[in-house]
Amino acid sequence: MLIGVPKEIKNHEYRVGLTPSGVRELVAGGQHKVLVQTHAGLAIGFTDEQYIQAGASIASTAAEVFERADMVVKVKEPQPVECRMLRPGQVLFTYLHLAPDPEQTKLLVESQAVAIAYETVTDERGGLPLLSPMSEVAGRMAIQAGAHALEKAQGGRGVLLGGVPGVSPARVAVIGGGVVGLNAARMALGAGAEVTILDKSLTRLKEIDMVFGGRIKTLMSNSANIDECIREADMVIGAVLIPGAAAPKLVTRAMLKHMKPGAVLVDVAIDQGGCFETSRATTHQDPIYIVDGIVHYCVANMPGGVARTSTQALTNATLPYMQELANKGWRQALLDNPHLRNGLNICHGRVTYQAVARDLGYPFVDPMEAIKAAS
Ligand SMILES: NC(=O)c1ccc[n+]([C@@H]2O[C@H](COP(=O)([O-])OP(=O)(O)OC[C@H]3O[C@@H](n4cnc5c(N)ncnc54)[C@H](O)[C@@H]3O)[C@@H](O)[C@H]2O)c1
């Protein structure tokens, strides 16, 4: 199979669909070839020479990649110009997030391509293995970003996370103890802060208590506990997720009055609308703003800020699925692996993901039926 890797064209997107070491793994058996668009990874230190050494060929344009590849691998959802380059039966493997995006969905349906979304591939434990690497990155980065925002020059309290001998460390409250929350807590603990995690799931709180051996305080998430916790916190991380729904507003504007002036809110859940009433999405160019003396950091695509680490983490997770698709061909790979099949969103003009069909008014076609019909 020929696997194509175009350069990402979305504004300020520096990640790339495959690292040079990923290329090396794919071409190792001699069965597959990889075609990378020139300068696809240059911004994050992956040069054309590195891709060539790993065994890839270089294409001078995206059009050449889309024209020749059997499977196109990317990071972000295809832009309209990319959708129009897809051809019937070609596999597209990338983040799609189709439910809120009628235009992209229409173009992918029209393309007759086979669109497999990273974000809906599942694993045997009910997790989302191609979404979690970005949550790991965002969770860890939340503490780094929040620590910077705590500095006086940013409007923060002027508090160092770990304190110093003789001076108390900062207090960090993490609301939501999933992938983001756990990774944020780990970083905060590592920096020497006093950390509390709040979650609605008692099972999750028990797991966290075991994992950290009691070094992190756990609290049931309810409005009384949140209210009490944020009064004492120097930094609050918003990391909740209710799958398929907007994030609940757990900290209201009125509650900000009880917080310490210059405390920091990092709303990682901003991509689902945010879990603080005063959150609004910001960018890496202008990441923070202040409301009622409280510093807010609400960047909606945090992993993009550490694009090299994110690309490596993403390739680690996506590569086994790419290999499966390339080795078996997309039909057999999807027939054999129900978790990969859950990633199938559009197949030869049919919408095969229930939530996308429901939200955008397309008839839902069972993925098995669509795969067999395309054979
Ligand atoms: N901003 C970014 O760049 C970025 C990057 C990655 C992920 N995210 C977002 O971060 C959020 C968290 O993602 P995740 O992967 O950790 O999800 P996850 O499913 O692993 O964890 C979510 C946790 O929230 C808990 N929760 C739900 N309702 C709660 C409540 N009322 N109070 C406290 N806890 C509650 C759940 O029990 C669960 O443990 C999501 O909205 C995700 O989209 C944002």
Short mmCIF file of N, CA and C in Angstrom, two decimals, residues 80-163:
data_model
loop_
_atom_site.label_atom_id
_atom_site.label_comp_id
_atom_site.label_asym_id
_atom_site.label_seq_id
_atom_site.Cartn_x
_atom_site.Cartn_y
_atom_site.Cartn_z
N PRO A 80 -11.68 21.98 3.11
CA PRO A 80 -12.44 21.75 1.87
C PRO A 80 -11.57 21.42 0.67
N VAL A 81 -10.44 22.13 0.52
CA VAL A 81 -9.58 21.88 -0.64
C VAL A 81 -9.01 20.45 -0.59
N GLU A 82 -8.79 19.93 0.62
CA GLU A 82 -8.27 18.56 0.75
C GLU A 82 -9.38 17.55 0.48
N CYS A 83 -10.58 17.84 0.99
CA CYS A 83 -11.72 16.92 0.76
C CYS A 83 -11.93 16.73 -0.75
N ARG A 84 -11.76 17.82 -1.48
CA ARG A 84 -12.02 17.74 -2.93
C ARG A 84 -10.94 16.95 -3.66
N MET A 85 -9.80 16.73 -3.00
CA MET A 85 -8.74 15.93 -3.65
C MET A 85 -8.89 14.44 -3.37
N LEU A 86 -9.76 14.08 -2.42
CA LEU A 86 -9.94 12.65 -2.12
C LEU A 86 -10.66 11.97 -3.27
N ARG A 87 -10.39 10.68 -3.46
CA ARG A 87 -11.09 10.00 -4.56
C ARG A 87 -11.83 8.77 -4.03
N PRO A 88 -12.79 8.26 -4.79
CA PRO A 88 -13.59 7.12 -4.32
C PRO A 88 -12.71 5.95 -3.89
N GLY A 89 -13.02 5.40 -2.71
CA GLY A 89 -12.30 4.22 -2.24
C GLY A 89 -10.99 4.53 -1.53
N GLN A 90 -10.51 5.77 -1.61
CA GLN A 90 -9.26 6.13 -0.92
C GLN A 90 -9.53 6.21 0.59
N VAL A 91 -8.56 5.74 1.38
CA VAL A 91 -8.75 5.76 2.83
C VAL A 91 -8.18 7.06 3.40
N LEU A 92 -8.95 7.68 4.28
CA LEU A 92 -8.49 8.87 5.00
C LEU A 92 -8.49 8.52 6.49
N PHE A 93 -7.33 8.64 7.15
CA PHE A 93 -7.21 8.28 8.56
C PHE A 93 -6.67 9.51 9.30
N THR A 94 -7.55 10.13 10.13
CA THR A 94 -7.19 11.40 10.78
C THR A 94 -8.25 11.74 11.83
N TYR A 95 -8.04 12.83 12.60
CA TYR A 95 -9.14 13.36 13.42
C TYR A 95 -10.16 13.99 12.49
N LEU A 96 -11.46 13.72 12.73
CA LEU A 96 -12.50 14.28 11.85
C LEU A 96 -13.48 15.20 12.60
N HIS A 97 -13.93 14.78 13.79
CA HIS A 97 -14.92 15.56 14.57
C HIS A 97 -16.05 16.05 13.66
N LEU A 98 -16.77 15.10 13.06
CA LEU A 98 -17.76 15.44 12.04
C LEU A 98 -19.08 16.00 12.60
N ALA A 99 -19.49 15.56 13.79
CA ALA A 99 -20.85 15.91 14.26
C ALA A 99 -21.14 17.41 14.19
N PRO A 100 -20.22 18.27 14.61
CA PRO A 100 -20.54 19.71 14.50
C PRO A 100 -20.11 20.33 13.18
N ASP A 101 -19.80 19.52 12.15
CA ASP A 101 -19.19 20.07 10.93
C ASP A 101 -19.91 19.57 9.67
N PRO A 102 -21.10 20.17 9.37
CA PRO A 102 -21.88 19.69 8.23
C PRO A 102 -21.15 19.84 6.89
N GLU A 103 -20.34 20.89 6.73
CA GLU A 103 -19.69 21.10 5.44
C GLU A 103 -18.69 19.99 5.13
N GLN A 104 -17.85 19.69 6.14
CA GLN A 104 -16.86 18.63 5.94
C GLN A 104 -17.55 17.29 5.68
N THR A 105 -18.63 17.03 6.43
CA THR A 105 -19.35 15.76 6.28
C THR A 105 -19.88 15.63 4.84
N LYS A 106 -20.47 16.72 4.36
CA LYS A 106 -21.03 16.70 3.00
C LYS A 106 -19.93 16.41 1.98
N LEU A 107 -18.79 17.09 2.15
CA LEU A 107 -17.70 16.90 1.18
C LEU A 107 -17.14 15.48 1.25
N LEU A 108 -17.06 14.93 2.46
CA LEU A 108 -16.54 13.56 2.58
C LEU A 108 -17.53 12.55 2.00
N VAL A 109 -18.82 12.79 2.20
CA VAL A 109 -19.84 11.92 1.60
C VAL A 109 -19.70 11.97 0.07
N GLU A 110 -19.56 13.18 -0.45
CA GLU A 110 -19.45 13.34 -1.91
C GLU A 110 -18.17 12.70 -2.47
N SER A 111 -17.12 12.69 -1.66
CA SER A 111 -15.83 12.17 -2.15
C SER A 111 -15.86 10.66 -2.40
N GLN A 112 -16.81 9.95 -1.73
CA GLN A 112 -16.90 8.48 -1.84
C GLN A 112 -15.66 7.80 -1.24
N ALA A 113 -14.93 8.54 -0.41
CA ALA A 113 -13.74 7.97 0.24
C ALA A 113 -14.16 7.17 1.48
N VAL A 114 -13.16 6.52 2.10
CA VAL A 114 -13.39 5.74 3.32
C VAL A 114 -12.74 6.53 4.46
N ALA A 115 -13.57 7.22 5.26
CA ALA A 115 -13.01 8.14 6.26
C ALA A 115 -13.08 7.52 7.65
N ILE A 116 -11.90 7.27 8.22
CA ILE A 116 -11.81 6.65 9.55
C ILE A 116 -11.30 7.72 10.52
N ALA A 117 -12.08 7.96 11.59
CA ALA A 117 -11.76 9.05 12.52
C ALA A 117 -10.97 8.52 13.71
N TYR A 118 -9.84 9.16 14.00
CA TYR A 118 -9.06 8.77 15.18
C TYR A 118 -9.93 8.77 16.44
N GLU A 119 -10.76 9.83 16.56
CA GLU A 119 -11.42 10.06 17.86
C GLU A 119 -12.51 9.05 18.19
N THR A 120 -12.95 8.23 17.21
CA THR A 120 -13.99 7.26 17.56
C THR A 120 -13.48 5.81 17.57
N VAL A 121 -12.18 5.62 17.31
CA VAL A 121 -11.60 4.27 17.47
C VAL A 121 -11.62 3.96 18.97
N THR A 122 -12.00 2.74 19.32
CA THR A 122 -12.12 2.37 20.75
C THR A 122 -11.09 1.30 21.12
N ASP A 123 -11.01 0.98 22.42
CA ASP A 123 -10.19 -0.18 22.82
C ASP A 123 -11.03 -1.11 23.70
N GLU A 124 -10.42 -2.23 24.11
CA GLU A 124 -11.22 -3.25 24.82
C GLU A 124 -11.66 -2.79 26.20
N ARG A 125 -11.04 -1.71 26.73
CA ARG A 125 -11.46 -1.22 28.06
C ARG A 125 -12.47 -0.07 27.95
N GLY A 126 -12.97 0.14 26.73
CA GLY A 126 -13.98 1.21 26.56
C GLY A 126 -13.34 2.59 26.41
N GLY A 127 -12.01 2.63 26.30
CA GLY A 127 -11.32 3.92 26.15
C GLY A 127 -11.23 4.36 24.70
N LEU A 128 -10.67 5.53 24.49
CA LEU A 128 -10.48 6.09 23.16
C LEU A 128 -8.97 6.25 22.94
N PRO A 129 -8.32 5.19 22.44
CA PRO A 129 -6.84 5.15 22.45
C PRO A 129 -6.16 6.19 21.57
N LEU A 130 -6.91 6.76 20.58
CA LEU A 130 -6.26 7.75 19.72
C LEU A 130 -6.60 9.18 20.15
N LEU A 131 -7.46 9.28 21.16
CA LEU A 131 -7.75 10.59 21.74
C LEU A 131 -6.89 10.80 22.99
N SER A 132 -6.63 9.69 23.71
CA SER A 132 -5.96 9.84 25.00
C SER A 132 -4.53 10.42 24.92
N PRO A 133 -3.75 10.17 23.82
CA PRO A 133 -2.42 10.80 23.82
C PRO A 133 -2.51 12.33 23.88
N MET A 134 -3.53 12.91 23.23
CA MET A 134 -3.66 14.37 23.25
C MET A 134 -4.15 14.85 24.62
N SER A 135 -4.94 14.02 25.30
CA SER A 135 -5.37 14.38 26.66
C SER A 135 -4.18 14.31 27.62
N GLU A 136 -3.30 13.33 27.39
CA GLU A 136 -2.09 13.24 28.23
C GLU A 136 -1.25 14.50 28.07
N VAL A 137 -1.08 14.90 26.80
CA VAL A 137 -0.29 16.10 26.53
C VAL A 137 -0.95 17.33 27.18
N ALA A 138 -2.26 17.49 26.96
CA ALA A 138 -2.96 18.68 27.48
C ALA A 138 -2.92 18.71 29.01
N GLY A 139 -3.09 17.55 29.62
CA GLY A 139 -3.08 17.50 31.10
C GLY A 139 -1.73 17.93 31.65
N ARG A 140 -0.66 17.41 31.06
CA ARG A 140 0.68 17.78 31.55
C ARG A 140 0.97 19.25 31.27
N MET A 141 0.54 19.69 30.08
CA MET A 141 0.82 21.07 29.70
C MET A 141 0.03 22.06 30.56
N ALA A 142 -1.13 21.63 31.06
CA ALA A 142 -1.98 22.53 31.85
C ALA A 142 -1.21 23.10 33.04
N ILE A 143 -0.37 22.28 33.65
CA ILE A 143 0.35 22.74 34.84
C ILE A 143 1.46 23.71 34.43
N GLN A 144 2.14 23.38 33.32
CA GLN A 144 3.19 24.26 32.80
C GLN A 144 2.59 25.64 32.45
N ALA A 145 1.44 25.63 31.75
CA ALA A 145 0.79 26.88 31.34
C ALA A 145 0.28 27.62 32.57
N GLY A 146 -0.30 26.87 33.50
CA GLY A 146 -0.85 27.49 34.71
C GLY A 146 0.25 28.09 35.58
N ALA A 147 1.40 27.42 35.64
CA ALA A 147 2.52 27.92 36.46
C ALA A 147 2.99 29.26 35.91
N HIS A 148 3.05 29.36 34.59
CA HIS A 148 3.46 30.61 33.95
C HIS A 148 2.44 31.71 34.26
N ALA A 149 1.15 31.34 34.16
CA ALA A 149 0.08 32.32 34.41
C ALA A 149 0.07 32.80 35.87
N LEU A 150 0.62 31.99 36.77
CA LEU A 150 0.67 32.38 38.19
C LEU A 150 1.71 33.47 38.46
N GLU A 151 2.60 33.71 37.47
CA GLU A 151 3.63 34.72 37.66
C GLU A 151 3.00 36.13 37.66
N LYS A 152 3.62 37.04 38.40
CA LYS A 152 3.08 38.40 38.54
C LYS A 152 2.88 39.09 37.19
N ALA A 153 3.88 38.93 36.29
CA ALA A 153 3.83 39.64 35.01
C ALA A 153 2.62 39.22 34.17
N GLN A 154 2.07 38.04 34.45
CA GLN A 154 0.90 37.57 33.70
C GLN A 154 -0.40 37.94 34.42
N GLY A 155 -0.30 38.58 35.57
CA GLY A 155 -1.49 38.93 36.35
C GLY A 155 -1.75 37.94 37.47
N GLY A 156 -0.85 36.96 37.61
CA GLY A 156 -1.05 35.92 38.62
C GLY A 156 -0.65 36.35 40.02
N ARG A 157 -0.81 35.43 40.97
CA ARG A 157 -0.57 35.73 42.39
C ARG A 157 0.91 35.89 42.73
N GLY A 158 1.78 35.46 41.80
CA GLY A 158 3.20 35.52 42.11
C GLY A 158 3.61 34.40 43.05
N VAL A 159 3.08 33.22 42.77
CA VAL A 159 3.33 32.06 43.64
C VAL A 159 4.06 30.97 42.84
N LEU A 160 5.09 30.40 43.47
CA LEU A 160 5.84 29.30 42.83
C LEU A 160 5.18 27.98 43.24
N LEU A 161 4.94 27.11 42.25
CA LEU A 161 4.18 25.89 42.53
C LEU A 161 4.73 25.09 43.70
N GLY A 162 6.04 24.89 43.69
CA GLY A 162 6.63 24.01 44.71
C GLY A 162 7.02 24.74 45.99
N GLY A 163 6.83 26.07 46.05
CA GLY A 163 7.35 26.84 47.18
C GLY A 163 8.86 26.66 47.26
#
